[in-house]
PDB file of C-alpha atoms in Angstrom:
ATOM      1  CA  UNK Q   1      16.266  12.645  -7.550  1.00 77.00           C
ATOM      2  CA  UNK Q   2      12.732  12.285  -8.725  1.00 93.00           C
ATOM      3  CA  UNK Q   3       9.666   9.688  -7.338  1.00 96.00           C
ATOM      4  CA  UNK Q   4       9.675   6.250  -8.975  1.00 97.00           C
ATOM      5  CA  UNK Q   5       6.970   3.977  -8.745  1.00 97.00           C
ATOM      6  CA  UNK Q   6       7.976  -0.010  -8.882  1.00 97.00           C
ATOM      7  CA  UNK Q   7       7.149  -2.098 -12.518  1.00 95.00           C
ATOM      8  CA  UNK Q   8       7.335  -5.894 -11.288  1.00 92.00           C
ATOM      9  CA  UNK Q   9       4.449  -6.817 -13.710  1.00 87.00           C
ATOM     10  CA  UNK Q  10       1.415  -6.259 -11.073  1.00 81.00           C
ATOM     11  CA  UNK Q  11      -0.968  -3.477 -11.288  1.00 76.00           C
ATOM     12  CA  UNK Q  12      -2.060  -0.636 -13.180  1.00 78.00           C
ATOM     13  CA  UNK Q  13       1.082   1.315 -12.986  1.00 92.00           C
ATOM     14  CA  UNK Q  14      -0.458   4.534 -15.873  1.00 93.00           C
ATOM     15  CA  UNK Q  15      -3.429   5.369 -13.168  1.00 94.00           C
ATOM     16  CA  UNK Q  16      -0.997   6.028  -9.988  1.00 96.00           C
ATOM     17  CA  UNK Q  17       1.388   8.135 -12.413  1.00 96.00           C
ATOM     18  CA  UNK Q  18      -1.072  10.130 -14.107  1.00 96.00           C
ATOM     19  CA  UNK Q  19      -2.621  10.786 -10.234  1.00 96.00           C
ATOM     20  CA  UNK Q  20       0.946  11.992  -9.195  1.00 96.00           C
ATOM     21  CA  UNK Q  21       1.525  14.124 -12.688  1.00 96.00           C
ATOM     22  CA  UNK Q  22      -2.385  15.656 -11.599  1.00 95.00           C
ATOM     23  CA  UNK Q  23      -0.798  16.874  -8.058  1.00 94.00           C
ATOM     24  CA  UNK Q  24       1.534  18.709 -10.069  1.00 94.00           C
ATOM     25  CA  UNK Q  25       4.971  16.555  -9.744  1.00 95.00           C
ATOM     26  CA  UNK Q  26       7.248  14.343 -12.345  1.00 95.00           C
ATOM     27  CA  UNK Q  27       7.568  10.570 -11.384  1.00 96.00           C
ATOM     28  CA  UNK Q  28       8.859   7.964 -13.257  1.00 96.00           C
ATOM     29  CA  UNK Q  29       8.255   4.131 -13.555  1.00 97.00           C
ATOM     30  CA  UNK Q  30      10.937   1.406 -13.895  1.00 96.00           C
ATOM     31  CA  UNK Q  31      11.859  -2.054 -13.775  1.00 95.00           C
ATOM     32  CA  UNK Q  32      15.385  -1.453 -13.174  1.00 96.00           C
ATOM     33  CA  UNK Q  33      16.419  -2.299  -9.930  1.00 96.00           C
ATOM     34  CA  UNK Q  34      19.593   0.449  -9.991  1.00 96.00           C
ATOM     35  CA  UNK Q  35      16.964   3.179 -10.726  1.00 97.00           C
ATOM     36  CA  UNK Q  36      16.360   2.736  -6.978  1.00 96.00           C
ATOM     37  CA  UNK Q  37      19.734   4.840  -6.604  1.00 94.00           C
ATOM     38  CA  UNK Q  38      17.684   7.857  -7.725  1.00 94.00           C
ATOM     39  CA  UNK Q  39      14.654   7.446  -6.359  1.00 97.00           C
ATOM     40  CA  UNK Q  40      13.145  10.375  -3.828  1.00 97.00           C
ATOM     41  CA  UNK Q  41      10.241   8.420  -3.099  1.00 98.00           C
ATOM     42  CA  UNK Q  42       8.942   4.555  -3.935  1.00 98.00           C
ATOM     43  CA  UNK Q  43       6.066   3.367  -4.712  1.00 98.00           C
ATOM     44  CA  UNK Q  44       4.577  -0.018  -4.746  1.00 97.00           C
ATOM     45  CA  UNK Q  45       1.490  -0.672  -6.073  1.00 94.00           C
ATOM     46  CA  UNK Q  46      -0.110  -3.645  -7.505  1.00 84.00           C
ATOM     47  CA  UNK Q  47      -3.384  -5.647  -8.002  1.00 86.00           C
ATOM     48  CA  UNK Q  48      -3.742  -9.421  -8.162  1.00 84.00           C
ATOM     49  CA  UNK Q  49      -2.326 -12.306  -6.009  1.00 90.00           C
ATOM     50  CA  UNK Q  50       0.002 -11.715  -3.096  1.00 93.00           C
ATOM     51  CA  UNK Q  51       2.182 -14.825  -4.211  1.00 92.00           C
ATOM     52  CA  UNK Q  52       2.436 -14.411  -7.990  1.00 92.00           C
ATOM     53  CA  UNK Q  53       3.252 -10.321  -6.608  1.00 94.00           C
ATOM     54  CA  UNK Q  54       6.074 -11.674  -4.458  1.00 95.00           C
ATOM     55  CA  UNK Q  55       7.823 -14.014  -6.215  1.00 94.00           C
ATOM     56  CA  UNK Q  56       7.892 -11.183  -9.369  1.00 94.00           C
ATOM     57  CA  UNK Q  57       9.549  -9.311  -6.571  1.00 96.00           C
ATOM     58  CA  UNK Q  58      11.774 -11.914  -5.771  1.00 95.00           C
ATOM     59  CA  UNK Q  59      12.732 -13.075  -9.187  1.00 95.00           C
ATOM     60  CA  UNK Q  60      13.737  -9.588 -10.169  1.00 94.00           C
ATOM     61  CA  UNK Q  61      15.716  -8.243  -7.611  1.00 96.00           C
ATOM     62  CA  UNK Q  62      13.692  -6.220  -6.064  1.00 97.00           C
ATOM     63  CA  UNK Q  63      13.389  -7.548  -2.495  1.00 97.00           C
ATOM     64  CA  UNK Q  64      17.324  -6.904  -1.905  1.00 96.00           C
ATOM     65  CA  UNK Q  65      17.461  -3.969  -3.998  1.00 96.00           C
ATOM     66  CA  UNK Q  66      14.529  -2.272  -1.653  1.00 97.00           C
ATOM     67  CA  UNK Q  67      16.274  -3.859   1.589  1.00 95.00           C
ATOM     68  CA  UNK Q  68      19.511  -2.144   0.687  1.00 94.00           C
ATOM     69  CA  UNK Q  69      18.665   0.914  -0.730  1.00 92.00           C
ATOM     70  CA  UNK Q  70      14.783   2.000   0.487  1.00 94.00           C
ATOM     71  CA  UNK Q  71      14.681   0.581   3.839  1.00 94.00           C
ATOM     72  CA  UNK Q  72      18.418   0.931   4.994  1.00 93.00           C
ATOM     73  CA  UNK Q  73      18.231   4.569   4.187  1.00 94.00           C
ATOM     74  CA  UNK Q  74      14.579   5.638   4.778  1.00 95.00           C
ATOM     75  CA  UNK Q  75      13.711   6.530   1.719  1.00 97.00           C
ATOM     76  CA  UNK Q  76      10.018   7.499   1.516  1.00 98.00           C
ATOM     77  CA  UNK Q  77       8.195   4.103   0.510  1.00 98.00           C
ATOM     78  CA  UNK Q  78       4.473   3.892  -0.061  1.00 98.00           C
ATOM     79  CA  UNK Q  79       2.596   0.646  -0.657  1.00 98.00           C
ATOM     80  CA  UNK Q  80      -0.777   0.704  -2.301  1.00 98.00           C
ATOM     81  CA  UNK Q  81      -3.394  -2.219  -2.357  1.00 97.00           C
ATOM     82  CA  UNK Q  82      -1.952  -5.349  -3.023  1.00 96.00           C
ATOM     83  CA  UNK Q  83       1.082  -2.826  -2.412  1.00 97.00           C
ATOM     84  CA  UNK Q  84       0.538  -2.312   1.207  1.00 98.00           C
ATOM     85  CA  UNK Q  85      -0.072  -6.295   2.002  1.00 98.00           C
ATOM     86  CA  UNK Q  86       3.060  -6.988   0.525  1.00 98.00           C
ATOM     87  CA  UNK Q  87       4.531  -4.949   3.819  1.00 98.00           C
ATOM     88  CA  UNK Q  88       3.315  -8.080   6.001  1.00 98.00           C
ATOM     89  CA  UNK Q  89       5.472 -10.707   7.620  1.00 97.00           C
ATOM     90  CA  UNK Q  90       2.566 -13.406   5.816  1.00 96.00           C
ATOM     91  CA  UNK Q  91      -0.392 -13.807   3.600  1.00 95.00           C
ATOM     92  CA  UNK Q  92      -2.719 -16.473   4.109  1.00 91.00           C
ATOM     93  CA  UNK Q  93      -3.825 -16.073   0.458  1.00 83.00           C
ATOM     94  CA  UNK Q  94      -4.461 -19.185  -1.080  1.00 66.00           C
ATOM     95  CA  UNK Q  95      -2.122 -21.611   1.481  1.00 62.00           C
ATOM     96  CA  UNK Q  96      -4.248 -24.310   3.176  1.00 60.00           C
ATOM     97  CA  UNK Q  97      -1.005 -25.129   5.116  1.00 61.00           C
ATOM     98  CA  UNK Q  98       2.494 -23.068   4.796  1.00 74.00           C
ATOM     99  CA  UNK Q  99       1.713 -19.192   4.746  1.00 84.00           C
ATOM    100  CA  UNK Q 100       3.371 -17.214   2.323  1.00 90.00           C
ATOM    101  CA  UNK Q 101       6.294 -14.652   3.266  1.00 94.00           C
ATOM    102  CA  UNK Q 102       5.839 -10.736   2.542  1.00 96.00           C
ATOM    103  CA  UNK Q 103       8.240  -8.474   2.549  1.00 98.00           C
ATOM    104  CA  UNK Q 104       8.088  -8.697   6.516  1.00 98.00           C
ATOM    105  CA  UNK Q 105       8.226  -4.351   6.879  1.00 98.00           C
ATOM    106  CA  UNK Q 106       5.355  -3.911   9.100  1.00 98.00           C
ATOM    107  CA  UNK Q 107       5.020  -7.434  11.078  1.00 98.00           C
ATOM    108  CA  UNK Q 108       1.579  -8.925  10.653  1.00 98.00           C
ATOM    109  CA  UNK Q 109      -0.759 -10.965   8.764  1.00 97.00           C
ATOM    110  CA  UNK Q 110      -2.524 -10.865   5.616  1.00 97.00           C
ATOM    111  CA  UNK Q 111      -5.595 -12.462   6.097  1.00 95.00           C
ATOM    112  CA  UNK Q 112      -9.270 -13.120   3.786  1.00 93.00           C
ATOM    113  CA  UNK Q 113     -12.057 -10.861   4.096  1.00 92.00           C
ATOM    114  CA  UNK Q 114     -15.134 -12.673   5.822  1.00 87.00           C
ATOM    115  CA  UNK Q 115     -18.541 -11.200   4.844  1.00 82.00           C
ATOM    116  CA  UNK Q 116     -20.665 -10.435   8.375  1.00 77.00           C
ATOM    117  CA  UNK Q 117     -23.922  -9.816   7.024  1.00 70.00           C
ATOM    118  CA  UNK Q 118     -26.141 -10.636   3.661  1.00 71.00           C
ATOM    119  CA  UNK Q 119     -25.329  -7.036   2.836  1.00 79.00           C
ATOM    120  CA  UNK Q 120     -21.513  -7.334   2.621  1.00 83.00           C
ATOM    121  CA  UNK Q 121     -19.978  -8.762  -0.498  1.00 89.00           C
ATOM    122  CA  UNK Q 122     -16.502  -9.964  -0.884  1.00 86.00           C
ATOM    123  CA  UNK Q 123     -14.215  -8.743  -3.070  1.00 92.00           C
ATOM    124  CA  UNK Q 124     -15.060  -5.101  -1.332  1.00 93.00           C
ATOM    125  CA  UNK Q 125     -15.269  -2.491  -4.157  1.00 94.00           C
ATOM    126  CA  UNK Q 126     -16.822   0.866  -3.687  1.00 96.00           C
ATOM    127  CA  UNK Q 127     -16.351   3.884  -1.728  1.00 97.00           C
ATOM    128  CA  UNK Q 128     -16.003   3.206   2.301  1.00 96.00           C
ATOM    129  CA  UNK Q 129     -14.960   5.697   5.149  1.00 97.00           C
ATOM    130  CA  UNK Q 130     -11.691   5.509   7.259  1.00 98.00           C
ATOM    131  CA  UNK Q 131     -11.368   6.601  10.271  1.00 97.00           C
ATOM    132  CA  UNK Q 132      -8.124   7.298  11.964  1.00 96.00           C
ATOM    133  CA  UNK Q 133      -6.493   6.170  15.290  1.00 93.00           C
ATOM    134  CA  UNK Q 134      -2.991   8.326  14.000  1.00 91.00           C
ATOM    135  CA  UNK Q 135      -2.494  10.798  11.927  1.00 89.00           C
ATOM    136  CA  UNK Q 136       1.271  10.705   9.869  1.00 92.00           C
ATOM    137  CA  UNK Q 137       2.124  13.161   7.525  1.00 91.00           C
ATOM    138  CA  UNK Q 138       0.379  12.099   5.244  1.00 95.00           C
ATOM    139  CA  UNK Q 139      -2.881  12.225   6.197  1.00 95.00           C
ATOM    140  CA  UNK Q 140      -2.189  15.727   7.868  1.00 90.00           C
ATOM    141  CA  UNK Q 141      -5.145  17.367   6.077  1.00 94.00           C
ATOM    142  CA  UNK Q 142      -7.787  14.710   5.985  1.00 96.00           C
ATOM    143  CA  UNK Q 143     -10.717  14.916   8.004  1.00 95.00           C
ATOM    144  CA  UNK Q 144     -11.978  11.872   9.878  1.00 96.00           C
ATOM    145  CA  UNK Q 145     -14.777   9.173   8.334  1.00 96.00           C
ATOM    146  CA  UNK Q 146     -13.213  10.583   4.808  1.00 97.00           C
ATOM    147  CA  UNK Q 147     -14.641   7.963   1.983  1.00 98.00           C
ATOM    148  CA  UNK Q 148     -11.972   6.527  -0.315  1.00 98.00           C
ATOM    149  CA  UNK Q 149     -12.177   3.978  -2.972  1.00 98.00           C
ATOM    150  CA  UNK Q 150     -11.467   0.299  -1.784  1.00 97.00           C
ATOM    151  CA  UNK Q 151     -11.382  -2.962  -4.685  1.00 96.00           C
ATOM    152  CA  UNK Q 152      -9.739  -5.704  -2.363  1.00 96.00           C
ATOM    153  CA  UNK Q 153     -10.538  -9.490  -0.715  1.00 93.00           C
ATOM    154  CA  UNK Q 154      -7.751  -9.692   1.966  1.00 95.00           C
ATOM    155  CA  UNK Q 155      -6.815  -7.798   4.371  1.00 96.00           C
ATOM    156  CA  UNK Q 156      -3.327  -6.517   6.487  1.00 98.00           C
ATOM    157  CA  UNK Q 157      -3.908  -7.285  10.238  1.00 97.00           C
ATOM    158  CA  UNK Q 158      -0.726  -5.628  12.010  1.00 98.00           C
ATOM    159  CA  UNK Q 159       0.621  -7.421  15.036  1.00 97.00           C
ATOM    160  CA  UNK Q 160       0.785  -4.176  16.913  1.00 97.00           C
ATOM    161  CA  UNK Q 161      -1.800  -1.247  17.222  1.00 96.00           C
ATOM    162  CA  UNK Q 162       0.859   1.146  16.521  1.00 97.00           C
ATOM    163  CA  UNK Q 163       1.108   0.150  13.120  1.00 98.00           C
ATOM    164  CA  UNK Q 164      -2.581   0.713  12.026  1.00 98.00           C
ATOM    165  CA  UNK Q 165      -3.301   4.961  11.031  1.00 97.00           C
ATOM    166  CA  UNK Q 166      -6.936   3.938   9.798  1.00 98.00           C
ATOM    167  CA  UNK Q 167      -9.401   1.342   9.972  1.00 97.00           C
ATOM    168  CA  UNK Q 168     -12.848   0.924   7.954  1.00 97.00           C
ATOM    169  CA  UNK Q 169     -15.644  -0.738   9.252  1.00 92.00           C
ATOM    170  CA  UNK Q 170     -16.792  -3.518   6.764  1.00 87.00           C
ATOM    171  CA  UNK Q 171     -16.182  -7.818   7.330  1.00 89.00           C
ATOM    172  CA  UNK Q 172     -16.108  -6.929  10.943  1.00 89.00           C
ATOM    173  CA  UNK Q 173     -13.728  -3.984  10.457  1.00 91.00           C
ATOM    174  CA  UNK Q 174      -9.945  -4.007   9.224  1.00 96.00           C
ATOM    175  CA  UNK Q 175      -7.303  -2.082   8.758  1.00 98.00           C
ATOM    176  CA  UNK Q 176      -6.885   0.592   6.207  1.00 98.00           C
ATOM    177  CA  UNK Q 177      -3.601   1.936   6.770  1.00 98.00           C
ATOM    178  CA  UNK Q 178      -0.217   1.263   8.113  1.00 98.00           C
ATOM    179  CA  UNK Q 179       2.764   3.050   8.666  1.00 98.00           C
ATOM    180  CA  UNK Q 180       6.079   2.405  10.357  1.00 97.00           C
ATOM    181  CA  UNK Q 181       8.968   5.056  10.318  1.00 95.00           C
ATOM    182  CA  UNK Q 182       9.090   6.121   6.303  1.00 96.00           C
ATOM    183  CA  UNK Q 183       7.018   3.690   5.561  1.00 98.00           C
ATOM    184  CA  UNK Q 184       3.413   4.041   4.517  1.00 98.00           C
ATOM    185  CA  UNK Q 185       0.651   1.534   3.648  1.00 98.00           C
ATOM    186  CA  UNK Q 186      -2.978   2.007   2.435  1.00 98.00           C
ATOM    187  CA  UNK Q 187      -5.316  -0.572   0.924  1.00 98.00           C
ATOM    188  CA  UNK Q 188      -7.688   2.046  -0.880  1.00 98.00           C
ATOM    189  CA  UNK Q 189      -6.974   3.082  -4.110  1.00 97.00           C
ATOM    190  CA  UNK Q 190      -5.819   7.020  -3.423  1.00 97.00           C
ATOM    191  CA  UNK Q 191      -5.524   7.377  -7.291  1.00 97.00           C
ATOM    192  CA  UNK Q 192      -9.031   6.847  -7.632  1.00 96.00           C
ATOM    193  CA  UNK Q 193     -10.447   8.813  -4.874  1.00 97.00           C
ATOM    194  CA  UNK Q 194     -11.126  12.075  -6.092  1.00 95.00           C
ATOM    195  CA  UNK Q 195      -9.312  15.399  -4.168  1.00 96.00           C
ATOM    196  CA  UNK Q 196      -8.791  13.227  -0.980  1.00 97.00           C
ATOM    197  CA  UNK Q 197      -6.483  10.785  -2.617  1.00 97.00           C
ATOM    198  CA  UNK Q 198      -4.407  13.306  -4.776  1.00 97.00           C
ATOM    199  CA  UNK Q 199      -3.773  15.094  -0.725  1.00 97.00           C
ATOM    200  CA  UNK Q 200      -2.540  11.979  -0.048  1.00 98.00           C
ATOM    201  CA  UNK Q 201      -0.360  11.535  -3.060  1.00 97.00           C
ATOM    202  CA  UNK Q 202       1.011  15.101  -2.167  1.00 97.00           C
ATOM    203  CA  UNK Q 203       1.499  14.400   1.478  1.00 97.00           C
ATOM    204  CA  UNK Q 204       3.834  11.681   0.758  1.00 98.00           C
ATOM    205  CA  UNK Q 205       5.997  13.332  -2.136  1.00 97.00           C
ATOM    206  CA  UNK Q 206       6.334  16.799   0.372  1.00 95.00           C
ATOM    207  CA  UNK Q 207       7.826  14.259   3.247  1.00 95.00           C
ATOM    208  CA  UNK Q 208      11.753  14.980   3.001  1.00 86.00           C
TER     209      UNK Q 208
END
């Protein structure tokens, strides 16, 4: 059993596995729904457009496949980015009328990042600091108002409190992080923020 991370066609798959190889462990990527048999830990990434993101998942058997064999059996499952909105029950993204369905983990919304002064831009891309209203296992051994590395224009708005680990104060504020049983959301980048995100990357291969 080793960690897999998902290939459905979205993101840049060679940064998150060369971030896990730098903490030290072996993961593998695949497109192969049946690898999921194997798998220790899954995760999602991606970059790009929440509907193109979904129906790749869709088309390729990979909403049933996680259904069946991730979710069923709480198998360690970590969304990143694009990754962690695809947890939502909806995305707003680019609907003027129906709203698009997510993988519908975490129940919420994905919803468009809305600039509240001249100052903020939107897509958000640099370095902003979380700070936590929970702390999972993951997170065990970050400190508070930590900065990681955001690149994003929507954002996931749980429909419960209990949902949301971290929240960064930019647009307004949102969301930063989810989690729900063994399953684990964030919409920075951990893979490209520094020591922080490789403790993060660690965390979540260590849960059993």
């Amino acid at each position: 059993m080793k960690p897999m991370i998902i290939d459905y066609g979205v993101g840049n798959l060679t940064s998150v596995k060369s971030a896990i190889e730098r903490c030290g462990y072996e993961i593998f990527i695949s497109n192969d729904v049946s690898d999921l048999l194997k798998a220790s830990h899954v995760i999602l990434p991606g970059v790009g457009a929440f509907s193109a993101a979904m129906n790749s998942l869709k088309e390729n058997g990979w909403v049933e496949a996680l259904e069946d064999e991730i979710i069923k059996y709480q198998v360690p499952l970590l969304g990143i980015c694009l990754g962690m909105q695809l947890l939502a029950s909806t995305s707003e993204e680019g609907v003027l009328e129906d709203k698009i369905k997510g993988l519908d983990y975490i129940p919420g919304e994905v919803k468009k990042l809305k600039p509240k002064c001249n100052k903020e831009r939107v897509p958000h891309v640099g370095w902003s600091e979380v700070q936590f209203a929970s702390k999972p296992d993951i997170f065990s051994n970050i400190k508070n108002n930590t900065d990681f590395y955001f690149v994003h224009s929507y954002h996931f708005k749980p429909e419960s409190e209990k949902h949301i680990v971290s929240t960064t104060e930019y647009c307004g504020g949102f969301c930063s992080a989810v989690s729900k049983d063994s399953i684990f959301g964030v919409q920075f980048h951990p893979e490209k923020s520094s020591k922080n995100g490789l403790n993060i990357l660690t965390n979540f291969l260590e849960i059993k």
